[in-house]
Amino acid sequence: MAIYQSIKGNITIMLREKWTLDEISALPDSEHDYFDRKSGELIFNTDFKSTLAKAFSAFANSGGGHIVIGVEDNGDMVGLPMFFKGRAYTREWLEQIIPNLVQPVPTKFRVHQIPLPKELDSENDKVIIVIDIDDSVLAPFQSIYTMIYYYRVSGHSKPAPHFYLEAIRNRKKIPTLTATLSDAKVILTLSTKESFFFHVLAIFDITNIGDITPTHWHVDLALDGKRITGDGVIIRTNFPTPTVEWLDTGNIQTKAVLPSQTRSYMEMLGFHLPADVGYNGLHSAIDVFLAQNNKLTAAVVTNSNVCDATEVDIEPLRNALKNADPAYSVSEIMKEYTGKIGGGIQINKFVIDNFSESDTYVRYRGEVENLSGRNFKNLVIAIVFRNINEDVIASINERIGVLPSKSKRSFSYSIDVNQIIHAKTKEFFSYDIREE
């Protein structure tokens, strides 16, 4: 199942380095838009090339996929001959004919040959063939046998309608970006008599699947077709605690997302659940809440167009909400750190304190130790906080002053909590030292 999930979540991995029998067996039993099983007997049919051209066209026009030859619909691995008509390897023969099956000539495909084990092939001459097909800027592709453009829909290859072909062609004229929820983390939870409120940091992967780079873009979120703002069970603004309000909600992004590139984007969401369910019933209430509010979509809006909205996978949200402490708390987004930073200087137990509902600033503290034989007269440690995109979100010069050889000194500082919650979850700060 892991292979299927990775295929569904990231079109950039369509061209795999290799396949194993275990990975092929892990594919779902049902038909799907991202792969298609074909019997090994198909290769001997007179219409094999036409059938393969139809399937190849459909996947190439649908963002990519995989054609598995030698596996029955029920999952039985029967294989096909390792050599085609006793002359060339079947894999090599397919690599030669595929460029001539569709127009224009495809280049982004890969053919894998996986031998069957002895318990399934006593003569040791059968293989499974997997053809990887990636998304391509050359799309749309048409079969040279029928002169029809195909696409994948409901697990089948069918003639593509006119509007679909126009959408593919428009990728060469306007930006085409997708937003996929990749992770979620509860930053803060509030418990009142009326409701449980969760502040959730949602991390999206923004992928440019077109050929045009937008100059400006932002992500629009909708629930049941209605744009998410400051009202409703899921909100983006009007958070009850201004200490963690996401200040850049709806902010226009200017960082380039080049064709085939993926960039992370962070969004703060608020979730309201009724308090009458109690702590013991909270997990069940979360399942009910997400079942009732599962039509969540994300669309990237660029400077020239609104990209197609895509359904948001709610599982990262479910996992984040269920793993959160319903009592008021700050998540463990801040990690303790101990390590050398150069020049014989070591930071010991750098931590960021938890904070309460009324706090606007949060305190960090640590200890600096001089392990060198040098006496520092005016030591300054530069602490730089970065977000998940490696952008600097805060930079502080901590003036330690005199620090003799083999000595230690404690330090502490307060920082705006809104800057801290933007920090990435691991290695979110870095250090440098200098003497003034």
Coordinates of C-alpha atoms in Angstrom, one line a residue:
M1 CA 0.0 0.0 0.0
A2 CA 2.9 2.4 0.6
I3 CA 3.8 2.3 -3.1
Y4 CA 0.3 3.3 -4.1
Q5 CA 0.2 6.1 -1.5
S6 CA 3.5 7.5 -2.8
I7 CA 2.3 7.4 -6.4
K8 CA -0.9 9.2 -5.5
G9 CA 0.8 11.9 -3.5
N10 CA 3.7 12.8 -5.8
I11 CA 3.6 12.7 -9.6
T12 CA 7.4 13.4 -9.7
I13 CA 8.2 9.8 -8.7
M14 CA 6.4 8.1 -11.7
L15 CA 9.8 7.1 -13.2
R16 CA 11.0 4.7 -10.6
E17 CA 14.5 3.4 -10.3
K18 CA 13.3 -0.2 -9.9
W19 CA 10.3 -2.4 -9.0
T20 CA 10.2 -5.5 -6.8
L21 CA 7.6 -8.2 -6.7
D22 CA 6.6 -7.2 -3.2
E23 CA 5.9 -3.7 -4.5
I24 CA 3.8 -5.0 -7.3
S25 CA 1.9 -7.3 -4.9
A26 CA 1.2 -4.2 -2.7
L27 CA -0.8 -2.4 -5.4
P28 CA -4.5 -2.2 -4.6
D29 CA -6.8 -4.9 -5.9
S30 CA -9.2 -2.5 -7.4
E31 CA -8.8 -0.6 -10.7
H32 CA -7.1 2.8 -10.4
D33 CA -6.3 5.8 -12.5
Y34 CA -2.5 5.5 -11.7
F35 CA -1.9 1.9 -12.8
D36 CA -3.3 -0.8 -15.0
R37 CA -2.7 -4.6 -14.9
K38 CA -2.4 -6.5 -18.2
S39 CA -2.3 -10.2 -18.8
G40 CA 0.9 -11.7 -20.1
E41 CA -1.0 -13.3 -22.9
L42 CA -1.8 -9.8 -24.3
I43 CA 1.7 -9.6 -25.9
F44 CA 0.8 -12.4 -28.3
N45 CA -2.4 -10.7 -29.5
T46 CA -2.4 -9.1 -32.9
D47 CA -3.8 -5.9 -31.5
F48 CA -1.2 -5.7 -28.7
K49 CA 0.4 -2.5 -30.0
S50 CA -2.9 -0.8 -30.4
T51 CA -4.0 -1.8 -26.9
L52 CA -0.7 -0.6 -25.5
A53 CA -0.9 2.7 -27.4
K54 CA -4.3 3.3 -25.9
A55 CA -3.1 2.7 -22.4
F56 CA 0.1 4.7 -22.9
S57 CA -1.9 7.7 -24.3
A58 CA -4.3 7.6 -21.4
F59 CA -1.6 7.6 -18.7
A60 CA 0.6 10.2 -20.5
N61 CA -2.5 12.5 -20.7
S62 CA -3.4 12.0 -17.0
G63 CA -0.2 13.0 -15.2
G64 CA 1.5 9.6 -15.6
G65 CA 1.1 6.1 -14.3
H66 CA 2.2 2.5 -14.6
I67 CA 1.3 -0.4 -16.9
V68 CA 1.9 -3.8 -15.3
I69 CA 2.1 -6.6 -17.8
G70 CA 2.1 -10.3 -16.6
V71 CA -0.3 -9.9 -13.7
E72 CA -3.9 -11.0 -13.9
D73 CA -6.8 -8.8 -12.6
N74 CA -7.0 -11.0 -9.5
G75 CA -3.3 -10.3 -8.7
D76 CA -1.9 -13.7 -9.9
M77 CA 1.6 -13.3 -11.3
V78 CA 1.8 -15.4 -14.4
G79 CA 4.5 -13.4 -16.2
L80 CA 5.4 -13.3 -19.9
P81 CA 8.5 -14.6 -21.8
M82 CA 11.8 -12.9 -20.9
F83 CA 12.6 -13.0 -24.6
F84 CA 10.2 -11.8 -27.3
K85 CA 9.9 -14.5 -30.0
G86 CA 13.2 -15.9 -28.8
R87 CA 15.3 -13.0 -30.0
A88 CA 15.5 -9.8 -28.0
Y89 CA 14.7 -9.2 -24.4
T90 CA 11.0 -8.3 -24.1
R91 CA 12.0 -5.1 -22.1
E92 CA 14.3 -4.0 -24.9
W93 CA 11.7 -4.7 -27.6
L94 CA 9.2 -2.6 -25.7
E95 CA 11.6 0.2 -25.4
Q96 CA 12.0 0.2 -29.2
I97 CA 8.3 0.1 -30.1
I98 CA 6.8 2.5 -27.5
P99 CA 8.1 5.7 -29.1
N100 CA 6.2 4.7 -32.3
L101 CA 2.9 4.0 -30.6
V102 CA 1.7 7.6 -29.9
Q103 CA 2.2 11.1 -31.2
P104 CA 4.1 13.2 -30.4
V105 CA 7.1 10.9 -29.7
P106 CA 7.2 10.3 -25.9
T107 CA 10.5 10.6 -24.0
K108 CA 9.5 10.3 -20.3
F109 CA 8.9 6.6 -19.8
R110 CA 10.9 3.7 -18.4
V111 CA 10.5 -0.1 -18.8
H112 CA 11.3 -2.5 -16.0
Q113 CA 11.8 -6.2 -16.2
I114 CA 11.3 -8.2 -12.9
P115 CA 12.1 -12.0 -13.0
L116 CA 9.6 -14.3 -11.4
P117 CA 10.8 -16.5 -8.5
K118 CA 11.4 -20.3 -9.1
E119 CA 8.2 -21.2 -7.2
L120 CA 6.2 -19.3 -9.8
D121 CA 8.4 -20.1 -12.8
S122 CA 10.1 -23.5 -12.8
E123 CA 11.9 -22.8 -16.1
N124 CA 13.2 -19.5 -15.0
D125 CA 12.2 -17.7 -18.2
K126 CA 9.3 -15.5 -17.2
V127 CA 9.2 -11.9 -16.1
I128 CA 6.8 -9.1 -15.1
I129 CA 7.0 -5.9 -17.1
V130 CA 6.3 -2.5 -15.6
I131 CA 6.1 0.5 -17.9
D132 CA 6.5 3.8 -16.0
I133 CA 5.0 6.8 -17.7
D134 CA 5.6 10.3 -16.4
D135 CA 3.8 13.6 -17.0
S136 CA 5.2 15.5 -19.9
V137 CA 5.0 19.0 -21.4
L138 CA 4.5 17.4 -24.8
A139 CA 1.0 16.2 -23.8
P140 CA -1.6 15.6 -25.1
F141 CA -0.6 12.3 -26.8
Q142 CA -2.8 10.4 -29.3
S143 CA -2.7 6.8 -30.4
I144 CA -1.4 6.4 -33.9
Y145 CA -3.7 3.4 -34.4
T146 CA -7.0 5.1 -33.7
M147 CA -5.9 8.8 -33.8
I148 CA -7.7 9.3 -30.5
Y149 CA -6.5 11.1 -27.4
Y150 CA -7.2 9.0 -24.3
Y151 CA -7.3 9.7 -20.5
R152 CA -7.7 7.7 -17.3
V153 CA -11.1 7.9 -15.6
S154 CA -12.6 5.5 -13.1
G155 CA -9.8 3.1 -13.6
H156 CA -10.2 2.8 -17.4
S157 CA -8.7 4.4 -20.5
K158 CA -11.3 6.3 -22.4
P159 CA -11.4 8.9 -25.2
A160 CA -10.6 12.3 -23.7
P161 CA -13.3 15.0 -24.1
H162 CA -12.6 18.3 -25.7
F163 CA -12.5 20.4 -22.5
Y164 CA -9.9 18.0 -21.0
L165 CA -7.6 18.3 -24.0
E166 CA -7.9 22.1 -23.9
A167 CA -7.0 22.1 -20.2
I168 CA -3.8 20.1 -21.0
R169 CA -2.9 22.5 -23.8
N170 CA -3.5 25.5 -21.6
R171 CA -0.7 24.3 -19.3
K172 CA 1.6 25.8 -21.9
K173 CA -0.2 29.2 -21.7
I174 CA -1.1 29.7 -18.0
P175 CA 0.3 28.6 -14.7
T176 CA -0.9 25.2 -13.4
L177 CA -0.2 24.6 -9.8
T178 CA -1.5 22.1 -7.3
A179 CA -1.7 22.2 -3.5
T180 CA -1.3 18.9 -1.6
L181 CA -1.5 18.7 2.2
S182 CA 1.7 16.9 3.3
D183 CA 1.7 17.4 7.1
A184 CA -0.2 19.0 9.9
K185 CA 0.7 19.8 13.5
V186 CA -1.3 21.2 16.4
I187 CA 0.4 24.2 17.7
L188 CA -2.0 25.2 20.4
T189 CA -5.2 23.8 22.0
L190 CA -7.7 25.7 24.0
S191 CA -10.4 24.2 26.2
T192 CA -13.4 26.2 27.3
K193 CA -16.9 25.4 28.6
E194 CA -18.3 25.9 25.1
S195 CA -15.7 24.3 22.8
F196 CA -12.3 22.7 22.1
F197 CA -10.3 24.9 19.8
F198 CA -7.3 23.6 17.9
H199 CA -4.7 25.8 16.2
V200 CA -3.3 23.6 13.4
L201 CA -0.2 24.4 11.3
A202 CA -1.0 22.8 7.9
I203 CA 1.9 22.3 5.5
F204 CA 1.1 22.1 1.8
D205 CA 3.3 21.0 -1.1
I206 CA 2.8 23.5 -4.0
T207 CA 3.7 21.8 -7.3
N208 CA 4.0 23.4 -10.7
I209 CA 2.7 20.8 -13.1
G210 CA 2.6 23.2 -16.0
D211 CA 5.1 25.1 -18.1
I212 CA 4.6 28.6 -16.8
T213 CA 6.0 30.2 -13.7
P214 CA 3.6 32.6 -11.9
T215 CA 5.0 35.8 -10.5
H216 CA 2.5 35.9 -7.6
W217 CA 0.3 33.2 -6.0
H218 CA -1.6 32.2 -2.9
V219 CA -3.7 29.3 -1.7
D220 CA -7.4 29.4 -1.4
L221 CA -9.1 26.9 0.9
A222 CA -12.8 26.0 0.7
L223 CA -15.2 23.8 2.7
D224 CA -18.3 22.5 0.9
G225 CA -17.4 25.0 -1.9
K226 CA -17.4 28.0 0.5
R227 CA -14.2 29.9 1.0
I228 CA -12.7 29.5 4.5
T229 CA -12.3 32.8 6.3
G230 CA -13.1 33.8 9.9
D231 CA -16.4 32.1 10.4
G232 CA -17.5 28.5 10.7
V233 CA -16.2 25.3 12.2
I234 CA -12.9 25.7 10.3
I235 CA -11.3 29.2 10.2
R236 CA -8.2 31.0 8.9
T237 CA -8.6 34.3 10.7
N238 CA -10.2 35.6 13.9
F239 CA -8.4 33.1 16.1
P240 CA -9.5 33.4 19.8
T241 CA -5.9 33.9 20.9
P242 CA -4.0 36.7 19.1
T243 CA -0.7 35.3 20.5
V244 CA -0.7 32.7 17.8
E245 CA -2.7 34.3 15.1
W246 CA -1.3 33.6 11.6
L247 CA -0.4 37.0 10.5
D248 CA 0.1 36.1 6.8
T249 CA -3.3 34.5 6.1
G250 CA -4.0 35.0 2.4
N251 CA -0.6 36.6 1.9
I252 CA 0.5 36.8 -1.7
Q253 CA 3.5 34.7 -2.3
T254 CA 6.2 35.9 -4.7
K255 CA 8.6 33.0 -4.4
A256 CA 9.0 31.3 -7.8
V257 CA 7.6 27.8 -8.3
L258 CA 9.3 26.6 -11.4
P259 CA 7.9 24.0 -13.7
S260 CA 8.2 20.5 -12.1
Q261 CA 9.3 22.2 -8.8
T262 CA 7.6 21.7 -5.4
R263 CA 7.7 24.3 -2.7
S264 CA 6.3 24.1 0.9
Y265 CA 3.6 26.5 2.0
M266 CA 2.3 26.9 5.6
E267 CA -1.2 27.8 6.6
M268 CA -2.7 28.2 10.1
L269 CA -6.2 26.7 10.5
G270 CA -8.5 26.8 13.4
F271 CA -10.9 23.9 14.3
H272 CA -13.9 24.3 16.7
L273 CA -15.3 21.1 18.3
P274 CA -18.1 21.2 20.9
A275 CA -16.9 20.7 24.5
D276 CA -20.0 18.7 25.6
V277 CA -18.3 15.6 24.1
G278 CA -15.9 15.6 27.0
Y279 CA -12.2 14.6 27.0
N280 CA -13.0 10.8 26.8
G281 CA -15.2 11.3 23.7
L282 CA -12.9 13.7 21.9
H283 CA -11.3 11.2 19.5
S284 CA -14.8 9.9 18.4
A285 CA -15.9 13.5 18.1
I286 CA -12.9 14.3 15.8
D287 CA -13.9 11.4 13.5
V288 CA -17.5 12.6 13.4
F289 CA -16.3 16.2 12.8
L290 CA -14.1 15.2 9.9
A291 CA -16.7 13.0 8.4
Q292 CA -19.2 15.9 8.4
N293 CA -16.6 18.4 7.1
N294 CA -14.5 16.3 4.7
K295 CA -15.2 18.2 1.5
L296 CA -12.1 20.4 2.0
T297 CA -10.5 21.7 -1.2
A298 CA -7.4 23.8 -2.0
A299 CA -6.8 25.9 -5.1
V300 CA -3.7 27.9 -6.1
V301 CA -4.6 31.4 -7.3
T302 CA -1.9 33.0 -9.5
N303 CA -1.5 36.4 -10.9
S304 CA -3.2 35.3 -14.1
N305 CA -5.7 32.5 -13.2
V306 CA -7.3 30.3 -10.6
C307 CA -5.9 26.8 -10.9
D308 CA -8.2 23.8 -10.5
A309 CA -9.2 23.0 -6.9
T310 CA -8.1 19.6 -5.6
E311 CA -9.5 17.6 -2.7
V312 CA -7.5 17.9 0.5
D313 CA -6.4 14.6 2.1
I314 CA -7.8 15.0 5.7
E315 CA -5.7 12.1 7.2
P316 CA -2.8 14.4 8.3
L317 CA -5.4 16.6 10.0
R318 CA -7.0 13.6 11.7
N319 CA -3.7 12.4 13.0
A320 CA -2.7 15.9 14.2
L321 CA -6.0 16.4 16.1
K322 CA -6.0 13.0 17.7
N323 CA -2.4 13.3 18.9
A324 CA -3.0 16.7 20.5
D325 CA -3.5 17.3 24.2
P326 CA -7.0 18.9 24.6
A327 CA -5.7 20.9 27.6
Y328 CA -4.1 24.2 26.9
S329 CA -0.6 23.4 25.6
V330 CA 2.0 24.4 23.1
S331 CA 3.2 21.6 20.9
E332 CA 6.8 20.3 20.9
I333 CA 7.7 22.2 17.9
M334 CA 10.7 23.5 19.8
K335 CA 13.4 21.0 20.5
E336 CA 16.2 21.1 23.1
Y337 CA 19.6 21.5 21.5
T338 CA 23.2 20.8 22.6
G339 CA 26.1 21.0 20.3
K340 CA 29.4 22.7 19.3
I341 CA 29.1 25.7 17.1
G342 CA 32.8 26.3 16.2
G343 CA 35.7 28.2 17.7
G344 CA 35.6 26.0 20.7
I345 CA 32.2 27.3 21.8
Q346 CA 29.4 24.9 22.8
I347 CA 25.7 25.6 23.4
N348 CA 24.3 23.5 26.3
K349 CA 20.6 22.8 26.6
F350 CA 19.2 25.5 24.5
V351 CA 15.4 25.4 25.1
I352 CA 12.3 27.5 24.5
D353 CA 9.9 27.7 27.4
N354 CA 6.2 26.9 27.1
F355 CA 3.9 29.9 27.3
S356 CA 0.4 30.7 28.5
E357 CA -2.6 32.1 26.8
S358 CA -1.9 35.7 27.8
D359 CA 1.7 35.7 26.6
T360 CA 2.9 37.7 23.7
Y361 CA 6.5 36.8 24.0
V362 CA 8.2 33.5 24.9
R363 CA 11.5 33.1 26.6
Y364 CA 14.4 30.9 25.4
R365 CA 17.4 30.1 27.6
G366 CA 20.6 28.2 27.4
E367 CA 24.2 27.9 28.5
V368 CA 27.3 28.8 26.5
E369 CA 30.5 27.0 27.4
N370 CA 34.1 27.9 26.3
L371 CA 35.9 24.6 25.6
S372 CA 38.9 26.3 24.0
G373 CA 42.1 27.7 25.6
R374 CA 41.2 31.2 24.4
N375 CA 39.7 33.9 26.6
F376 CA 36.9 35.8 24.8
K377 CA 36.6 39.4 25.8
N378 CA 33.3 40.4 24.1
L379 CA 31.6 37.2 22.7
V380 CA 28.5 37.6 20.6
I381 CA 26.4 34.6 19.5
A382 CA 24.1 35.2 16.5
I383 CA 21.0 33.0 16.7
V384 CA 19.0 32.6 13.5
F385 CA 15.6 31.1 13.3
R386 CA 14.4 29.7 10.0
N387 CA 11.0 28.4 8.8
I388 CA 10.4 25.3 6.8
N389 CA 11.4 27.0 3.6
E390 CA 14.8 28.0 5.1
D391 CA 13.8 31.6 5.2
V392 CA 15.1 33.7 8.1
I393 CA 12.2 34.7 10.3
A394 CA 14.2 36.0 13.3
S395 CA 17.8 36.9 14.0
I396 CA 19.1 37.8 17.4
N397 CA 22.6 38.8 18.6
E398 CA 23.1 37.4 22.1
R399 CA 25.9 39.4 23.7
I400 CA 27.7 37.1 26.2
G401 CA 30.6 39.5 26.9
V402 CA 33.6 38.1 28.8
L403 CA 33.9 34.3 28.7
P404 CA 37.3 33.0 30.0
S405 CA 38.7 29.7 28.8
K406 CA 37.0 26.6 30.3
S407 CA 34.1 28.6 31.7
K408 CA 30.3 28.7 31.3
R409 CA 27.7 31.4 31.3
S410 CA 23.9 31.2 31.2
F411 CA 21.8 33.4 28.9
S412 CA 18.2 34.0 28.2
Y413 CA 16.1 36.2 25.9
S414 CA 12.4 36.8 24.9
I415 CA 11.1 36.6 21.4
D416 CA 7.8 37.3 19.7
V417 CA 5.7 34.1 19.9
N418 CA 4.4 34.7 16.3
Q419 CA 7.9 34.2 15.1
I420 CA 8.5 31.1 17.0
I421 CA 5.5 29.2 15.7
H422 CA 6.7 29.7 12.2
A423 CA 9.9 27.8 12.9
K424 CA 10.5 24.4 11.4
T425 CA 10.2 21.4 13.6
K426 CA 13.8 20.2 13.5
E427 CA 17.1 22.2 13.4
F428 CA 15.0 25.3 13.3
F429 CA 17.8 27.5 14.5
S430 CA 21.5 27.9 13.7
Y431 CA 24.4 29.7 15.4
D432 CA 27.5 31.7 14.6
I433 CA 30.0 33.4 16.9
R434 CA 32.1 36.5 16.7
E435 CA 34.0 38.8 19.0
E436 CA 33.4 42.6 19.0

